[in-house]
Short mmCIF file of C-alpha atoms and ligand atoms in Angstrom, two decimals:
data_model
loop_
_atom_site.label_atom_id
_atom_site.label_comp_id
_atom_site.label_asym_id
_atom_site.label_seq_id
_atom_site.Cartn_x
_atom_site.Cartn_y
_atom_site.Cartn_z
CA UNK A 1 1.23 -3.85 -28.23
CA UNK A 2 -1.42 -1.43 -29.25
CA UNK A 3 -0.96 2.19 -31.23
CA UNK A 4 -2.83 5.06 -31.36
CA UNK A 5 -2.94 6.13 -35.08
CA UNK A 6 -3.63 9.56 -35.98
CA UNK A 7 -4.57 11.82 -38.95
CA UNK A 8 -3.52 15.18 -37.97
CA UNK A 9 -4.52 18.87 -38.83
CA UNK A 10 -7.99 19.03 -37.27
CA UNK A 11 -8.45 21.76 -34.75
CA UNK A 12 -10.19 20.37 -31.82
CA UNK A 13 -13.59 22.16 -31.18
CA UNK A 14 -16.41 21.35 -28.49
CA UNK A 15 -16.19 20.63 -24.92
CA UNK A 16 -14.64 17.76 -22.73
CA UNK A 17 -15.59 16.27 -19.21
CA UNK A 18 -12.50 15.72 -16.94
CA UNK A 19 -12.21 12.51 -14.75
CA UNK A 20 -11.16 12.23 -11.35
CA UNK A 21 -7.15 12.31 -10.90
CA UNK A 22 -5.52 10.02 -10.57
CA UNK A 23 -2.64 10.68 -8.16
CA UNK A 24 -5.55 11.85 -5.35
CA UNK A 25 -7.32 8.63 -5.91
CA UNK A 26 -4.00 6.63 -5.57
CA UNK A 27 -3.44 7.36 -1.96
CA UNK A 28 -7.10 7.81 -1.36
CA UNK A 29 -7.96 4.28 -2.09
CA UNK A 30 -4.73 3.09 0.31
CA UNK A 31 -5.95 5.23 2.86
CA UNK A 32 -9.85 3.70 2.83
CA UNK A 33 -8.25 0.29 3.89
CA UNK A 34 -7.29 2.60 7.04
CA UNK A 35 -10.73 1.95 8.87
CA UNK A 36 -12.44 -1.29 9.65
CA UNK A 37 -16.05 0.06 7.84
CA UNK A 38 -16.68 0.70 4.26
CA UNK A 39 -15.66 3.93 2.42
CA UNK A 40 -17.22 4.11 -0.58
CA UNK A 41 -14.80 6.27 -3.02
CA UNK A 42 -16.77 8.17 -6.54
CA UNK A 43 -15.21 10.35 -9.50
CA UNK A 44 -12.82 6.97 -9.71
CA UNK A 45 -10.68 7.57 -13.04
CA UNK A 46 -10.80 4.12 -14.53
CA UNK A 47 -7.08 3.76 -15.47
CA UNK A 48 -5.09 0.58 -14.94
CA UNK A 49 -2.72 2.33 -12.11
CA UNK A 50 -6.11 2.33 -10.55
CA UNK A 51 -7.16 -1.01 -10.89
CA UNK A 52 -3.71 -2.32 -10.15
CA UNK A 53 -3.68 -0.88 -7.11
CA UNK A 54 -7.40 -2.11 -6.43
CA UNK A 55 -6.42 -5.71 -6.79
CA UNK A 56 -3.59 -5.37 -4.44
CA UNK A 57 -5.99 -4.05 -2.22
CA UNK A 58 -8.22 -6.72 -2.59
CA UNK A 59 -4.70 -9.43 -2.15
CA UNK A 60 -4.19 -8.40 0.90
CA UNK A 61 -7.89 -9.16 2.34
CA UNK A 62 -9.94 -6.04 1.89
CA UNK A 63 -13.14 -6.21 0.77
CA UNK A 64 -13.79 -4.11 -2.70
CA UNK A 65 -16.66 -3.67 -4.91
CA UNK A 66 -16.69 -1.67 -7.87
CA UNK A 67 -20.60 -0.83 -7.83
CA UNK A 68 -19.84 1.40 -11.10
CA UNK A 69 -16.75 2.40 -13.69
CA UNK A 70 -16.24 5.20 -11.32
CA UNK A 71 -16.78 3.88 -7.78
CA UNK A 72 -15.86 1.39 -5.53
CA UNK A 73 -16.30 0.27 -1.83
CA UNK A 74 -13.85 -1.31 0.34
CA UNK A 75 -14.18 -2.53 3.39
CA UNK A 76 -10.12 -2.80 5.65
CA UNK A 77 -11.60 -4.93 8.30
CA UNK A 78 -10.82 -8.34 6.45
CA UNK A 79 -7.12 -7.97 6.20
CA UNK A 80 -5.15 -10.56 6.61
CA UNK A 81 -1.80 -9.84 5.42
CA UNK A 82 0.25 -6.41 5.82
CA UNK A 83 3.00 -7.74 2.62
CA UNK A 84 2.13 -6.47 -0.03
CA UNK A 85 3.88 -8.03 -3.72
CA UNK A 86 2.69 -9.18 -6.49
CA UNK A 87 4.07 -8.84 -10.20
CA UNK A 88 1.83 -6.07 -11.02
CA UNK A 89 2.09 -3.71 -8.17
CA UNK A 90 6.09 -3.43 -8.48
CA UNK A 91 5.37 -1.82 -11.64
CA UNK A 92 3.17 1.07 -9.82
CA UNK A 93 4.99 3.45 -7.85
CA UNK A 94 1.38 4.66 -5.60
CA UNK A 95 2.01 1.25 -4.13
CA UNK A 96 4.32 2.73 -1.79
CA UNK A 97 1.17 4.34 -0.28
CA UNK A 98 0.08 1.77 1.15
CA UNK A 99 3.41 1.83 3.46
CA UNK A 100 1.85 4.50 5.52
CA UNK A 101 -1.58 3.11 5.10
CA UNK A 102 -0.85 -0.60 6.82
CA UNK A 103 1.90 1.03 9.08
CA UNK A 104 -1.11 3.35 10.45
CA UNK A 105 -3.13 0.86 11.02
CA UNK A 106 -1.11 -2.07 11.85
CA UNK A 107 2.28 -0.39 12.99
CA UNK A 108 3.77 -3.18 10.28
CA UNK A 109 3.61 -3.40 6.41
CA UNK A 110 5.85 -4.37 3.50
CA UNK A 111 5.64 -3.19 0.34
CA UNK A 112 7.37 -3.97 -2.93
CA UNK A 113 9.60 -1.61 -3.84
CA UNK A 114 8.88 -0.21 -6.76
CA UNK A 115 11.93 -0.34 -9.92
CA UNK A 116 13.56 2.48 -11.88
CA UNK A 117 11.37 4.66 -13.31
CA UNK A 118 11.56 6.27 -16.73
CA UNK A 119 11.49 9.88 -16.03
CA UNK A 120 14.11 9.47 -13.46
CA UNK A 121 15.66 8.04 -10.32
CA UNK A 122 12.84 8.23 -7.87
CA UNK A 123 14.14 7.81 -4.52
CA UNK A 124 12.20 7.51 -1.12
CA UNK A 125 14.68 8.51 1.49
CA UNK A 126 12.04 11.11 2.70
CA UNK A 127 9.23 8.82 3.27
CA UNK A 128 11.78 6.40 5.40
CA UNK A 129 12.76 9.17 7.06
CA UNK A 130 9.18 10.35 8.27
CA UNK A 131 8.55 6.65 9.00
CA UNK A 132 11.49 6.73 11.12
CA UNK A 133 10.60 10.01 12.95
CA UNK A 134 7.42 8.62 14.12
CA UNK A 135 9.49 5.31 15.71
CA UNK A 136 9.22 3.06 13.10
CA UNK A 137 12.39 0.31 11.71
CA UNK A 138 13.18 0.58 8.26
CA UNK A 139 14.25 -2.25 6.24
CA UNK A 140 14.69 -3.59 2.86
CA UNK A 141 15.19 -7.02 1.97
CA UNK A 142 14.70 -8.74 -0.70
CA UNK A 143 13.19 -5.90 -3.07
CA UNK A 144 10.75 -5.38 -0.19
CA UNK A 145 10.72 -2.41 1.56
CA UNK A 146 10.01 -3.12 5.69
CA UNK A 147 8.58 -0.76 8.10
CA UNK A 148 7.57 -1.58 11.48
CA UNK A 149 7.22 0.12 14.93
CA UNK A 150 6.33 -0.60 18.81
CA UNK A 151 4.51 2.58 19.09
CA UNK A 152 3.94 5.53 16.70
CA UNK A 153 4.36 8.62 18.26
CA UNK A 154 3.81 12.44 16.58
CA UNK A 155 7.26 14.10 15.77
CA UNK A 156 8.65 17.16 14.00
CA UNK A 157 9.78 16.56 10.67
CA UNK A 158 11.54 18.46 8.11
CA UNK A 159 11.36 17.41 4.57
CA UNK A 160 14.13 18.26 2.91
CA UNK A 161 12.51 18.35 -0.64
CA UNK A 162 9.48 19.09 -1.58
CA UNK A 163 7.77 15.98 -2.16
CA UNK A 164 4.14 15.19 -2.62
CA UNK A 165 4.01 11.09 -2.07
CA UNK A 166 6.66 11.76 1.17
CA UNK A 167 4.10 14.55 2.46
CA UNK A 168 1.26 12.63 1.95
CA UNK A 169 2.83 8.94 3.46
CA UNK A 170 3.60 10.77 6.38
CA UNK A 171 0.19 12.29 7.06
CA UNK A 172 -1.65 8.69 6.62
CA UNK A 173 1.30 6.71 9.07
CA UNK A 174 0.97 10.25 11.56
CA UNK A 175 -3.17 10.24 11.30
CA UNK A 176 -2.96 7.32 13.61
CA UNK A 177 0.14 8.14 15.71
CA UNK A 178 0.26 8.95 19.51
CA UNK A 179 0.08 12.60 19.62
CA UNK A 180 0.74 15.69 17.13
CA UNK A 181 3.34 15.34 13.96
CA UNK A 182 4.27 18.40 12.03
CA UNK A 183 5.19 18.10 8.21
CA UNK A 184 7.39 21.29 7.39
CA UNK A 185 8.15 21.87 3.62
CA UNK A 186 5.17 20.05 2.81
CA UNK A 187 3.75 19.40 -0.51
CA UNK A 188 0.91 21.78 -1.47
CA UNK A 189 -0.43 19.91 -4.57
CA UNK A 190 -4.48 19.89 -4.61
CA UNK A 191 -4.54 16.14 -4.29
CA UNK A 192 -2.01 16.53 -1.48
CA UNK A 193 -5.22 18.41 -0.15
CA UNK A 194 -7.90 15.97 -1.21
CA UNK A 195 -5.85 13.22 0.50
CA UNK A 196 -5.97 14.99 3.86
CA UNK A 197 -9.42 16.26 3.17
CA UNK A 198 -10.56 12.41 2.89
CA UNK A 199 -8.75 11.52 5.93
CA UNK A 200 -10.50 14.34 7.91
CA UNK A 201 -13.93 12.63 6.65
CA UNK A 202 -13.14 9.68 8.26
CA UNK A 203 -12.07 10.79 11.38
CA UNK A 204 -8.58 12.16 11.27
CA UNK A 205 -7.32 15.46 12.46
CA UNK A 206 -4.61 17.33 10.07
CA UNK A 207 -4.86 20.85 9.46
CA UNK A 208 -2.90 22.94 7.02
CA UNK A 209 -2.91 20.97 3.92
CA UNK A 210 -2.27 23.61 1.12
CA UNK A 211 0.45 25.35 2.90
CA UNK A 212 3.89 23.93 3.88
CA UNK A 213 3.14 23.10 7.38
CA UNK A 214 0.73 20.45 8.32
CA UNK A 215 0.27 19.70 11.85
CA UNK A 216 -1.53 16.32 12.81
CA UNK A 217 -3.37 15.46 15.73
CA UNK A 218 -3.17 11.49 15.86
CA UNK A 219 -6.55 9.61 16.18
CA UNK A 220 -6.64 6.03 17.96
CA UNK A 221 -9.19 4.77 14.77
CA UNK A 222 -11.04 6.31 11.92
CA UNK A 223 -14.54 5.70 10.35
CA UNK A 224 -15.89 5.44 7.64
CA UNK A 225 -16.88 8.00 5.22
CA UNK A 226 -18.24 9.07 1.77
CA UNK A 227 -15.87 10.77 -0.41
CA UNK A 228 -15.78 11.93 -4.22
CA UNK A 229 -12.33 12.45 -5.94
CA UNK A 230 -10.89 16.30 -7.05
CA UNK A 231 -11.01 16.44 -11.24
CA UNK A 232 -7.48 15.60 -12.92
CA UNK A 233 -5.56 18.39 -12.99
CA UNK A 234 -3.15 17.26 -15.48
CA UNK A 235 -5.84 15.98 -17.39
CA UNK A 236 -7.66 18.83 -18.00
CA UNK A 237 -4.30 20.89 -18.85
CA UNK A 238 -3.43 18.18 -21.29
CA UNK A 239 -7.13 18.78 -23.54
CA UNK A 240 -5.85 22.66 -22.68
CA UNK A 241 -2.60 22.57 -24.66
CA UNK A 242 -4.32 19.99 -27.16
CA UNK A 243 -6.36 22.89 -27.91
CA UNK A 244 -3.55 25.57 -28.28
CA UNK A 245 -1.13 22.98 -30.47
CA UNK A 246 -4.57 22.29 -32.61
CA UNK A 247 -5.40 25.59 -33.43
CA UNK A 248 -8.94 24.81 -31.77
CA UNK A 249 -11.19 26.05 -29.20
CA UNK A 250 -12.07 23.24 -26.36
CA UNK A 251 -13.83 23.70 -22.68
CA UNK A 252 -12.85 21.61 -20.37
CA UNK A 253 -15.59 20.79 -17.99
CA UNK A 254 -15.77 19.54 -14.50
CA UNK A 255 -12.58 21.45 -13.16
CA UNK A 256 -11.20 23.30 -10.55
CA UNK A 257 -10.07 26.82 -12.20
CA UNK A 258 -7.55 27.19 -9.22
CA UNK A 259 -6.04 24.60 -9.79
CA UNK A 260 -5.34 25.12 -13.54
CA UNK A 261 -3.64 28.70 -13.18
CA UNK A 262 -0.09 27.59 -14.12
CA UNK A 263 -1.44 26.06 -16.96
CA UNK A 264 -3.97 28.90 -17.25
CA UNK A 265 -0.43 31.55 -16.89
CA UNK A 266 1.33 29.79 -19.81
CA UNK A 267 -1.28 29.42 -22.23
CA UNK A 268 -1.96 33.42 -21.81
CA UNK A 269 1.57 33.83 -22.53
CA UNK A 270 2.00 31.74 -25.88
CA UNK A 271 -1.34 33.95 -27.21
CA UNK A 272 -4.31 31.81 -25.99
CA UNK A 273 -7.74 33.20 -25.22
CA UNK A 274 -8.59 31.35 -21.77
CA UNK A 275 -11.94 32.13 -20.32
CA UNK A 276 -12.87 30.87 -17.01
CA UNK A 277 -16.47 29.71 -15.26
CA UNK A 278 -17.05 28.32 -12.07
CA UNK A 279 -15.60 24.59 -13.31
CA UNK A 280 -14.72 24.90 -16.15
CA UNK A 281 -12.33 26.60 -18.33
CA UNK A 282 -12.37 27.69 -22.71
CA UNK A 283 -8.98 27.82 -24.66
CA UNK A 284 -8.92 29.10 -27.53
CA UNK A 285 -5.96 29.02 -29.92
CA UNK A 286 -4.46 32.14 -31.62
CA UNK A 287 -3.47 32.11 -35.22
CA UNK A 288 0.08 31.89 -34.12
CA UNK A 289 1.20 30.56 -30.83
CA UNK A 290 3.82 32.60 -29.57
CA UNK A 291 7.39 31.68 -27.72
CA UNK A 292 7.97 31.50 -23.75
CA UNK A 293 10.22 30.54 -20.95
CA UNK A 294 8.94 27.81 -18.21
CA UNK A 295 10.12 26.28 -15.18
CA UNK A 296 8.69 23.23 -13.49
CA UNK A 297 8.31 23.43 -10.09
CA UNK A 298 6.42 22.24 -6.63
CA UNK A 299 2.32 23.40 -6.87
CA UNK A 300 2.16 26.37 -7.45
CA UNK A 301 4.45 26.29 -9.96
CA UNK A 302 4.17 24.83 -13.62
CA UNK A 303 3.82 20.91 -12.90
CA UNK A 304 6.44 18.70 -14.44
CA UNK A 305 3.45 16.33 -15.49
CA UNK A 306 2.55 19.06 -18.03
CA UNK A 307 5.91 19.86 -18.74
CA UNK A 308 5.91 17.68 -22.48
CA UNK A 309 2.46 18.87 -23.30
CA UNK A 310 3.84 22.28 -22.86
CA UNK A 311 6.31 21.54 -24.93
CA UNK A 312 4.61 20.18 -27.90
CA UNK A 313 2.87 24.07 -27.85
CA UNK A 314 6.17 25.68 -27.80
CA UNK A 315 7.95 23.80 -30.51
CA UNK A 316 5.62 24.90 -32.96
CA UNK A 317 5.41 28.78 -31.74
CA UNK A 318 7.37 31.38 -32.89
CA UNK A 319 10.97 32.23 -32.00
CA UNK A 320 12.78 30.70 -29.05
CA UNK A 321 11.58 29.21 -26.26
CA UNK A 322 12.93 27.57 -23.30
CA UNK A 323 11.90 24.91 -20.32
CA UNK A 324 13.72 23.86 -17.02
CA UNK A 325 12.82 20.91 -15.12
CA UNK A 326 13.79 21.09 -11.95
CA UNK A 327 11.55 18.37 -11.17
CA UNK A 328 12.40 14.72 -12.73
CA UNK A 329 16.21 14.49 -14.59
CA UNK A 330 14.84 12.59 -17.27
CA UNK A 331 11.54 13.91 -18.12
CA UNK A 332 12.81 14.99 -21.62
CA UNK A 333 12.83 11.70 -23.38
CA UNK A 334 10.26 12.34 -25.97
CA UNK A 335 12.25 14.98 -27.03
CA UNK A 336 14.04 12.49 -30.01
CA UNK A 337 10.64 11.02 -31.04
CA UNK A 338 9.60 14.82 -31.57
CA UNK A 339 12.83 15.99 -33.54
CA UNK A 340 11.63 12.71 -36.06
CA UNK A 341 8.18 14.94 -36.33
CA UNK A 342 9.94 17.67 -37.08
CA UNK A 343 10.44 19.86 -33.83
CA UNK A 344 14.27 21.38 -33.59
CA UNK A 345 14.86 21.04 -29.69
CA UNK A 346 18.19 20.88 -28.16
CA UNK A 347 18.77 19.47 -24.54
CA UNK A 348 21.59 20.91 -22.31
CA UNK A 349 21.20 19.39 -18.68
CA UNK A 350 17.48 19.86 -17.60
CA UNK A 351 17.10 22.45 -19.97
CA UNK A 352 15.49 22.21 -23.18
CA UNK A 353 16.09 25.12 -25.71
CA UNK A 354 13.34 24.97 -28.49
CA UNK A 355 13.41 26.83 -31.51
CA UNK A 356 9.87 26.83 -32.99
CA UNK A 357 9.22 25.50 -36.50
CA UNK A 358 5.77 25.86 -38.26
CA UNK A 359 4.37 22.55 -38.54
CA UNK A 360 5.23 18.82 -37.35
CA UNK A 361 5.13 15.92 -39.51
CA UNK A 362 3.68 12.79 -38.67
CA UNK A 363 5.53 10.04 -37.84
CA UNK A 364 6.00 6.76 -35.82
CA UNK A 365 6.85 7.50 -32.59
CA UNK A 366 7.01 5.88 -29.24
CA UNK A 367 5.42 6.64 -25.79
CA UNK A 368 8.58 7.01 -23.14
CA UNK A 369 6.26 7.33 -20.37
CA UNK A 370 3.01 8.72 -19.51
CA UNK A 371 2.72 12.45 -19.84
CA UNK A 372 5.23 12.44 -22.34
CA UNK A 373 3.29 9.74 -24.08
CA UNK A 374 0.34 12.23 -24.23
CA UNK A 375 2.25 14.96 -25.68
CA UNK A 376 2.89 13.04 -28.41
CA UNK A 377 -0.71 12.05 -29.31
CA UNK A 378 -1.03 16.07 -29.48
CA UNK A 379 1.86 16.59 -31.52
CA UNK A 380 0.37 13.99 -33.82
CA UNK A 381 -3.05 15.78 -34.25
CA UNK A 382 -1.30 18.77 -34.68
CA UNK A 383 0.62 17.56 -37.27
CA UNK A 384 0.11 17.45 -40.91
CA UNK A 385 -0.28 13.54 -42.03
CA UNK A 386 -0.57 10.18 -40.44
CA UNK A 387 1.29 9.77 -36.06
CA UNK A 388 1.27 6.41 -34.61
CA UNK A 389 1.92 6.66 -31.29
CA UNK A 390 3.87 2.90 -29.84
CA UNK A 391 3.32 2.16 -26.19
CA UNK A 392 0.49 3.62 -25.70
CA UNK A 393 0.27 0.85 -22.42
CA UNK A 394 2.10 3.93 -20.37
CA UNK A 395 -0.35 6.34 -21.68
CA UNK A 396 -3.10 4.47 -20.55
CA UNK A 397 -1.92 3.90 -17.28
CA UNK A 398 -3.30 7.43 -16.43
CA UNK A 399 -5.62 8.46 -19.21
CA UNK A 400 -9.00 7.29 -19.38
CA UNK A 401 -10.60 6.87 -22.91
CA UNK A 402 -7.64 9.51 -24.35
CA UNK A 403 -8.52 8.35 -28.01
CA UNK A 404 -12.58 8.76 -27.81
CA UNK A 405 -12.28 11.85 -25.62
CA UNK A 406 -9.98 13.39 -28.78
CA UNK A 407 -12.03 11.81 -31.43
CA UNK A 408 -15.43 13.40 -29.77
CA UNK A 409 -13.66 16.69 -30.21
CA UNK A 410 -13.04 15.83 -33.89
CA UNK A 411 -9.70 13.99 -34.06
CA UNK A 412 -8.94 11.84 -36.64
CA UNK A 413 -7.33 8.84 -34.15
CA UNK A 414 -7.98 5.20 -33.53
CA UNK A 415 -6.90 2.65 -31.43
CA UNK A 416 -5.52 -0.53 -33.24
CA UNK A 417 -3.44 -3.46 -32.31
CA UNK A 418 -1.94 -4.80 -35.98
CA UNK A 419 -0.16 -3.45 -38.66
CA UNK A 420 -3.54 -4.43 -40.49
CA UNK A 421 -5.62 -2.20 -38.99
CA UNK A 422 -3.18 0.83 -39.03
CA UNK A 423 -3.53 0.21 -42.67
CA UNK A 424 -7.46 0.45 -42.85
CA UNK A 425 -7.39 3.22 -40.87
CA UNK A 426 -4.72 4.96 -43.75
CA UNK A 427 -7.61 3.77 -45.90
CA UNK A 428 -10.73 5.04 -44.18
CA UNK A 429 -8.95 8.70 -44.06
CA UNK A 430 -7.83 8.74 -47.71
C1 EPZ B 1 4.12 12.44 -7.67
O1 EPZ B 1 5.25 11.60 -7.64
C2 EPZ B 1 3.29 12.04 -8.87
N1 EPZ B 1 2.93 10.64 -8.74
C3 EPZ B 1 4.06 12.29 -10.15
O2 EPZ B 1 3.17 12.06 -11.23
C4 EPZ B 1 4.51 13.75 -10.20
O3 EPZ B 1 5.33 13.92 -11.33
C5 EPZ B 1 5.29 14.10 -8.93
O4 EPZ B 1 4.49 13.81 -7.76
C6 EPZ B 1 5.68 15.57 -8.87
O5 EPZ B 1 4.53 16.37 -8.89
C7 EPZ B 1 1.93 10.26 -7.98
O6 EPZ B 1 1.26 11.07 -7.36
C8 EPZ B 1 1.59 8.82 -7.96
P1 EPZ B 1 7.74 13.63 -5.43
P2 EPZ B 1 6.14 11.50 -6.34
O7 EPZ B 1 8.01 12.79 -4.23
O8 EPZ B 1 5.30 11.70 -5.16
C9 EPZ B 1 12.49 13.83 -4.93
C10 EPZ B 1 2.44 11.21 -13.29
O9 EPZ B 1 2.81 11.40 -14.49
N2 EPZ B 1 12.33 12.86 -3.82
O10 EPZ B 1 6.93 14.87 -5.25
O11 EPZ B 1 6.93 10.24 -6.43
C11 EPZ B 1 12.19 13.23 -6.29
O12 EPZ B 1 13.28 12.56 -6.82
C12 EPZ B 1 3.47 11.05 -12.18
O13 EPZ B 1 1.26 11.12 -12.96
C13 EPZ B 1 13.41 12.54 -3.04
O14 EPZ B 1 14.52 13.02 -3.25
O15 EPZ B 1 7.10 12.74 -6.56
C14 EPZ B 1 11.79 14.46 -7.09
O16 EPZ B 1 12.94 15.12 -7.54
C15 EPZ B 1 4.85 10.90 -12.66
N3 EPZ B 1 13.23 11.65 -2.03
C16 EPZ B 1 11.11 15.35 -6.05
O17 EPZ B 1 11.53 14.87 -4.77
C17 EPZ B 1 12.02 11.09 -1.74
O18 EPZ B 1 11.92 10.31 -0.78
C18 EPZ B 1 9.60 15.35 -6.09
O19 EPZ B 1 9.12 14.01 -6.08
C19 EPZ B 1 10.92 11.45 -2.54
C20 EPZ B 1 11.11 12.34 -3.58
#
């Protein structure tokens, strides 16, 4: 298993170019198999959730080229097979994207379901029950979740949670449908936008996206179309609280300002100087990072996928601080690997009380998951001595060059795969 290894105590300085994200170009590349003509897809983040998803794409028939790192082609027409299961694609939860993808198209699929998941019991109830709303049978069996229907036909349907991969399942299965569906209590996440946005390009008809009703007009086929990806949110505010934890002073380039503003909010409010441009956006750190309150919640409200990054900036600021996340019930697993560094955080429920201390410590620590993975590559730069970061497999499931991106804003941090070389790197830096 490979580490990231870190010598901490640099303040990041320069500029950074975000990718595309990554949970717009999850359903985006499901939904391309949706025509019978080739969609070619750009601003691709190259992550292995990606490229898992790809080659279960390609399984199943579809044509796909990858004519660069950051775009691909595929071509639905060659299907051949509307189960989808291999050993991979169990271990990505997008997959179940493609449910409302194939049903779409095909009125059949069957998906793997996808396991536990380490932030938290991730149920899809909702998406089953939109399936079910627009006619279709619902079945599992054998770890494989079946939908199938005569006819798909537009319905109301009221989501009872807010829920972005529900929301957006619904609006590929109802693009297709007889007649008009309408989502209430929809998810209004950007790439819940982008997804509808790319659907509209080839053909569809769903208006609303943003707010929390979306009312589609089902098309008998869709075309094929051109599209380029929104930048990674998430990314972007994880180089933003890099910056704050660091001390530094980074732009992030090749983002949506909107989109940031929770992040944007919360940074103003532990002492950050945030300027904004047309895409991009400057942090700079104070000399002391200051304590706040935060609760996750739906867009837009503070995302849970910043939620540890946030709170690697808030356990070094003074005073108390506190975070709720309303979100995920388990989304506060790093929180042990960050007491070894040093940080004095206590967990009551989904609420994390932090009271600030003035500098971590590196240590050897362990990825839990993705985001909170990330966190604790910042807590390592920020801290004073050498981090290794374990698992850094989940990080890299959603992070695209994390460790050259940090190291091209002056972090000390390699990537190694042996005791050996985490030893020449402690040599190199001494
Ligand atoms: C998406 O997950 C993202 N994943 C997650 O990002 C993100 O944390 C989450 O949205 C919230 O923003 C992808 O886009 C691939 P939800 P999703 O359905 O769609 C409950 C990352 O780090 N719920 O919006 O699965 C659920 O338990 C990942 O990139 C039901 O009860 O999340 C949660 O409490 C991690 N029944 C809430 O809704 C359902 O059928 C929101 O979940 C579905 C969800």
């Amino acid at each position: 298993m490979d580490q990231y290894v870190i010598k901490g105590g640099v303040p990041l300085k320069g500029s950074v170019e975000i990718g595309g994200a990554k949970n717009a170009a999850l359903p985006i590349l499901a939904a391309a198999v949706m025509c019978d003509e080739t969609v070619t897809i750009d601003n691709l983040p190259n992550v292995r959730d990606i490229n898992v998803l790809l080659q279960a794409i390609e399984e199943i028939g579809a044509k796909v080229e990858r004519t660069g790192p950051h775009s691909v082609k595929i071509n639905g027409a060659f299907i051949n097979t509307t189960s989808v299961d291999n050993e991979f694609i169990r271990k990505i939860r997008a997959s179940y994207y493609l449910l409302g993808a194939l049903l779409g198209k095909y009125k059949k699929a069957e998906v793997a379901l996808p396991g536990g998941c380490a932030i938290g019991s991730r149920p899809i109830d909702l998406h089953q029950k939109g399936f079910r709303a627009l006619g279709a049978k619902c079945v599992v069996r054998g770890g494989l979740l079946s939908v199938e229907a005569e006819h798909l036909a537009g319905n109301h349907i009221y989501l009872d949670k807010v829920s972005v991969g529900a929301t957006i399942n619904i609006m590929m299965a109802a693009a297709l449908a007889d007649g008009r569906t309408v989502i209430e209590n929809a998810a209004k996440e950007p790439h819940v936008v982008d997804v509808a946005n790319f659907l509209n390009c080839m053909g569809a008809s769903i208006r609303g996206a943003g707010t929390d009703v979306i009312r589609i007009e089902g098309v008998k086929k869709l075309h094929k179309a051109e599209y380029s990806i929104i930048p990674d949110q998430i990314e972007a505010g994880t180089f933003m609280f890099a910056a704050a934890a660091t001390g530094g002073d980074v732009t992030v380039k090749n983002v949506i300002p909107k989109h940031l503003e929770a992040t944007t909010a919360k940074l103003l409010e532990v002492g950050c100087r945030v300027e904004e441009e047309d895409d991009s956006v400057r942090v700079i750190a104070p000399a002391q990072l200051k304590h706040t309150s935060v609760t996750t919640l739906p867009y837009p409200g503070f995302p849970t996928d910043m939620q540890p990054q946030m709170c690697i900036v808030l356990a070094i600021a003074s005073g108390i601080s506190t975070i709720t996340e309303s979100i995920f019930e388990n989304r506060f697993r790093y929180v042990d690997e960050l007491t070894k560094m040093g940080a004095s955080i206590k967990v009551e429920g989904n609420i994390a009380i932090i009271s600030g201390v003035e500098r971590y410590v590196g240590a050897r620590v362990s990825a839990p998951d993705l985001r909170a993975g990330a966190a604790l590559v910042i807590a390592g730069m920020a801290a004073d001595g050498i981090t290794i970061v374990d698992d850094i497999y989940y990080i890299e499931r959603g992070y695209e060059n994390l460790d050259a991106k940090l190291a091209a804003l002056g972090a000390k941090i390699e990537r190694v795969s042996s005791e050996k070389e985490i030893q020449k790197f402690k040599l190199k830096i001494s």
